GROMACS .gro file of N, CA and C in nm:
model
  222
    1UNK      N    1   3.076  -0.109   2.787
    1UNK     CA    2   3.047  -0.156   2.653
    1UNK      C    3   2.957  -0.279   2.660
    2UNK      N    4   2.828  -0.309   2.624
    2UNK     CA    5   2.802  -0.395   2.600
    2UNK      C    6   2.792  -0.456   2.465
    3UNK      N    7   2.821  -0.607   2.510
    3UNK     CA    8   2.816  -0.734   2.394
    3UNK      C    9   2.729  -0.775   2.356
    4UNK      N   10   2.692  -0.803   2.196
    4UNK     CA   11   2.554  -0.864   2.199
    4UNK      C   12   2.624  -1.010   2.157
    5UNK      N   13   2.497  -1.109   2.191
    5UNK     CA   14   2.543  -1.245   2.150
    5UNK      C   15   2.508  -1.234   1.952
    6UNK      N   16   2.537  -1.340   1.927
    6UNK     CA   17   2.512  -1.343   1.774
    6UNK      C   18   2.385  -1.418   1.725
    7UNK      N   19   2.286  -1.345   1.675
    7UNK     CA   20   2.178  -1.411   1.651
    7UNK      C   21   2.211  -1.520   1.575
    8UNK      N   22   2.131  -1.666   1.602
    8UNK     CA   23   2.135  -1.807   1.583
    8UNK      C   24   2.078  -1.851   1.511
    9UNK      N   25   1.883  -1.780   1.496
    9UNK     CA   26   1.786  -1.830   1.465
    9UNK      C   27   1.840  -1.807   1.308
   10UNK      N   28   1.748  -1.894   1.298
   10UNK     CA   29   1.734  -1.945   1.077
   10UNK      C   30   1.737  -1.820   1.007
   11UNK      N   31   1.781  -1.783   0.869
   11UNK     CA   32   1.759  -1.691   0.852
   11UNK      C   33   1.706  -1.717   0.707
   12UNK      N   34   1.595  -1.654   0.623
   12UNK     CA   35   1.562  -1.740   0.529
   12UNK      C   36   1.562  -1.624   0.446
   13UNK      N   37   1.562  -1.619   0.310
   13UNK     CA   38   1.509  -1.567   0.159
   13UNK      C   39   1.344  -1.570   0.150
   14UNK      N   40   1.249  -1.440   0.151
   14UNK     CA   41   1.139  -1.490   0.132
   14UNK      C   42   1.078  -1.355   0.034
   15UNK      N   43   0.941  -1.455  -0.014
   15UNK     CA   44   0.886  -1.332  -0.162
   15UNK      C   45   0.769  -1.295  -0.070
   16UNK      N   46   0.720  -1.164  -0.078
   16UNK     CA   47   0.602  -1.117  -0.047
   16UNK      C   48   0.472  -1.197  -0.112
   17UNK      N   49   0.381  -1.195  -0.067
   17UNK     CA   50   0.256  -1.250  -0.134
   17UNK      C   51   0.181  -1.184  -0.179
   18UNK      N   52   0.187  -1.245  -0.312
   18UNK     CA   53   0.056  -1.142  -0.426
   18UNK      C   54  -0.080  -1.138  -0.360
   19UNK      N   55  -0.135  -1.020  -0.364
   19UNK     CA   56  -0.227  -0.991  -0.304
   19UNK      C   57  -0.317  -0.895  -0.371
   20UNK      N   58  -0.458  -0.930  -0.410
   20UNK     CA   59  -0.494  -0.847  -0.495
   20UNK      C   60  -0.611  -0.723  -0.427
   21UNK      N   61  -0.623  -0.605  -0.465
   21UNK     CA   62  -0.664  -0.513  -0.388
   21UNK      C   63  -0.751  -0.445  -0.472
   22UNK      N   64  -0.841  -0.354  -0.478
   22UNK     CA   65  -0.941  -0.279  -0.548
   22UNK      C   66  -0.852  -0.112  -0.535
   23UNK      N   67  -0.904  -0.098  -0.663
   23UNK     CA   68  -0.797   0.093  -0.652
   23UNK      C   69  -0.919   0.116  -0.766
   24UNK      N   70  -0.925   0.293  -0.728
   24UNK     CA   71  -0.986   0.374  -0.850
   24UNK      C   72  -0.922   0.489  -0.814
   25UNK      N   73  -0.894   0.564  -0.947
   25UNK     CA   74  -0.845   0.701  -0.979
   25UNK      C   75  -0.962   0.802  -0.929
   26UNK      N   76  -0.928   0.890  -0.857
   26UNK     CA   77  -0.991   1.032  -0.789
   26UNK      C   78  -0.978   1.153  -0.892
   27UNK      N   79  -1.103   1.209  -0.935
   27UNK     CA   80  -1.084   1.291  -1.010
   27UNK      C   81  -1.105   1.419  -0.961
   28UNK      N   82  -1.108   1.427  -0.762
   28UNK     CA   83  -1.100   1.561  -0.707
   28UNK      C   84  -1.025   1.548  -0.579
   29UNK      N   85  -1.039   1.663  -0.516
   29UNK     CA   86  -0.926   1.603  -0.366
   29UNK      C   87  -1.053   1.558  -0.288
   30UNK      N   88  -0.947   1.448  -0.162
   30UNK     CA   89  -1.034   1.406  -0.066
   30UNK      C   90  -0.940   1.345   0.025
   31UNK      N   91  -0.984   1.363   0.116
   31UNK     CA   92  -0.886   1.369   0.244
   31UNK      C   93  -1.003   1.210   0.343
   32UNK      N   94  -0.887   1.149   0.344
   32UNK     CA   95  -0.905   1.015   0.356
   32UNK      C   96  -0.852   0.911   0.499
   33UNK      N   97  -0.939   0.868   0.596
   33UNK     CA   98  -0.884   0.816   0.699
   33UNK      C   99  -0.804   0.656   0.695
   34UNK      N  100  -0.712   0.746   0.739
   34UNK     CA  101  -0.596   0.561   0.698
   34UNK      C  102  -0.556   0.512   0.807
   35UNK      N  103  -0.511   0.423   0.828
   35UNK     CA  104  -0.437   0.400   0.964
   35UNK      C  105  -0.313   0.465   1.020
   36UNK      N  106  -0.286   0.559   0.909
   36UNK     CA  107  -0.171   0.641   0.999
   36UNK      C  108  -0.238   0.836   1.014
   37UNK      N  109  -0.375   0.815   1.008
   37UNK     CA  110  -0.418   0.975   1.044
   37UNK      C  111  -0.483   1.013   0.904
   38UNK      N  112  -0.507   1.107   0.889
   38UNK     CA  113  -0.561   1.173   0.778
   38UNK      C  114  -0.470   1.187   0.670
   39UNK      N  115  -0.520   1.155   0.532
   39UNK     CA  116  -0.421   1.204   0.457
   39UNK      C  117  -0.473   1.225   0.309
   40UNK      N  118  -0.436   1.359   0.248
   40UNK     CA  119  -0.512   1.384   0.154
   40UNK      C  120  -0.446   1.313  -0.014
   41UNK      N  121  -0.561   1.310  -0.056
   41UNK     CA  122  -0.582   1.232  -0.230
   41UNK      C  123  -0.604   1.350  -0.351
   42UNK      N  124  -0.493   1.395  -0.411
   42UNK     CA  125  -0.514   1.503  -0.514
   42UNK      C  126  -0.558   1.435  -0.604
   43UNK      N  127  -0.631   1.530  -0.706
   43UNK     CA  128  -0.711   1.456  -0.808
   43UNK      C  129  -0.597   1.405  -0.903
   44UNK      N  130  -0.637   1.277  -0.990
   44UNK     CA  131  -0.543   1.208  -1.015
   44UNK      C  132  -0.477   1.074  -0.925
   45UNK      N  133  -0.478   1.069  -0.799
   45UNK     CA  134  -0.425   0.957  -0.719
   45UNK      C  135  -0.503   0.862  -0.746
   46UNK      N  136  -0.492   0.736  -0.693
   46UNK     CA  137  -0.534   0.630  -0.708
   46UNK      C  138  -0.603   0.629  -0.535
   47UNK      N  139  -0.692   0.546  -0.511
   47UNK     CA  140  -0.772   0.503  -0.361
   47UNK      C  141  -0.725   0.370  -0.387
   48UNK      N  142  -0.673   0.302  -0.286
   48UNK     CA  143  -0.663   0.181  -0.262
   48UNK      C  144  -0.700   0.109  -0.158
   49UNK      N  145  -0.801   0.007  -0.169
   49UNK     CA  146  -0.868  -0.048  -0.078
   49UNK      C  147  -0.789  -0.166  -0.013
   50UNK      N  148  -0.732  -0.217   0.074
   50UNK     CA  149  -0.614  -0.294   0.126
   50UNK      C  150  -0.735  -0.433   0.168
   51UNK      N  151  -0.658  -0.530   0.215
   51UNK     CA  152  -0.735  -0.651   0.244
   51UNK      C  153  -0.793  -0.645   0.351
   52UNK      N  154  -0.766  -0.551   0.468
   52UNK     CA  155  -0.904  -0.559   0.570
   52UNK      C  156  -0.977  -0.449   0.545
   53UNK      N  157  -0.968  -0.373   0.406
   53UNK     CA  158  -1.097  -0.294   0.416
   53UNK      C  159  -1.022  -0.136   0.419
   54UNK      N  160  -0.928  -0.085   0.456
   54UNK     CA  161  -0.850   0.028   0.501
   54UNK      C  162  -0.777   0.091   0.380
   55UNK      N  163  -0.807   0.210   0.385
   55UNK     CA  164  -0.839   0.280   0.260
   55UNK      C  165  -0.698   0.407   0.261
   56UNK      N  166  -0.594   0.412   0.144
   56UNK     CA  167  -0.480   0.501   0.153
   56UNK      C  168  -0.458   0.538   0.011
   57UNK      N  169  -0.465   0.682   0.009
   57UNK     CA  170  -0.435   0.746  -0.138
   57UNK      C  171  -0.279   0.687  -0.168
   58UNK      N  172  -0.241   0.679  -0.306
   58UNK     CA  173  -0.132   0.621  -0.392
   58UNK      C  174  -0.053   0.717  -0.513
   59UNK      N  175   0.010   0.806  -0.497
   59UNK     CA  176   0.066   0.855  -0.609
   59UNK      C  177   0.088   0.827  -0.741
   60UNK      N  178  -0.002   0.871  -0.884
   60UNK     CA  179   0.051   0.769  -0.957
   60UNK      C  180   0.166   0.692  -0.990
   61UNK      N  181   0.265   0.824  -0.975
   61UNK     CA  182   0.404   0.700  -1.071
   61UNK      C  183   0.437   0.588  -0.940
   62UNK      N  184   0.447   0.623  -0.829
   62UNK     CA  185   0.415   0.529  -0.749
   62UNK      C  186   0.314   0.426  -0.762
   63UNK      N  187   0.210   0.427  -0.785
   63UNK     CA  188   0.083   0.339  -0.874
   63UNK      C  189   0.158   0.235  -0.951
   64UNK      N  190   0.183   0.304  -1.044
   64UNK     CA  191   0.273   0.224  -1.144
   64UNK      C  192   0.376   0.116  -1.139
   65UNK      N  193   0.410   0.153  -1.044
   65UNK     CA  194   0.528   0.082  -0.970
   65UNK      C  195   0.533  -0.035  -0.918
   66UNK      N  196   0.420  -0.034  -0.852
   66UNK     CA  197   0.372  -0.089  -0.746
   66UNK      C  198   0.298  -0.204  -0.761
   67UNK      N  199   0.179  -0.133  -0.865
   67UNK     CA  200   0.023  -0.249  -0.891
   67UNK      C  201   0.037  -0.239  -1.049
   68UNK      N  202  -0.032  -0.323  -1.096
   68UNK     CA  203  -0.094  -0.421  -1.210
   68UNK      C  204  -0.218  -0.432  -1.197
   69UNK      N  205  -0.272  -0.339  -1.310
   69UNK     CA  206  -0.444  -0.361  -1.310
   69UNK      C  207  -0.470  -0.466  -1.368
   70UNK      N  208  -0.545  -0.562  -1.362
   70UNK     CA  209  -0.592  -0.716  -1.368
   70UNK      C  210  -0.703  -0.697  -1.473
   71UNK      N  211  -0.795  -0.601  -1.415
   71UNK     CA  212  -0.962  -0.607  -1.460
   71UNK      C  213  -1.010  -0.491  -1.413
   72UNK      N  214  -1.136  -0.468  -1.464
   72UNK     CA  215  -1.221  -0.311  -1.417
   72UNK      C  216  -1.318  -0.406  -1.328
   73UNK      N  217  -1.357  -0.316  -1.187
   73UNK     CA  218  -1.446  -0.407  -1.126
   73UNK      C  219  -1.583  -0.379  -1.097
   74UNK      N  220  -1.690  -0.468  -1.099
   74UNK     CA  221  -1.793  -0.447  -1.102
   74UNK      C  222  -1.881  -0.318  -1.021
   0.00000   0.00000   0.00000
């Protein structure tokens, strides 16, 4: 049987950081390279452009959920 000791270190309460991202609605399919492999965007999903640039289709009601459109962007 092994024992584990009892973790010591600090343990804190913390909020994610707002982070704002670029998305547009797809009005056909498209199959899209993300960092976890290929993955396809039915028309209707949202594209979401993440902060280094890396691009992953979004389900709407998931959309919804999730993000807060701010503004339409240039």
């Amino acid at each position: 049987m092994v024992m584990e000791k009892e973790n010591t270190m600090e343990k804190f309460i913390v909020e994610k950081k707002q982070v704002r991202v670029k998305a547009y609605k797809t009005d056909k399919t498209m199959y899209i390279k993300t960092l976890e492999g290929t993955m396809k965007a039915d028309p209707g999903d949202w594209i979401v452009t993440g902060v280094d640039g890396e691009q992953y289709p979004v389900k709407p009601d998931i959309f919804d959920k999730t993000y807060k459109i701010l503004e339409k962007d240039a």
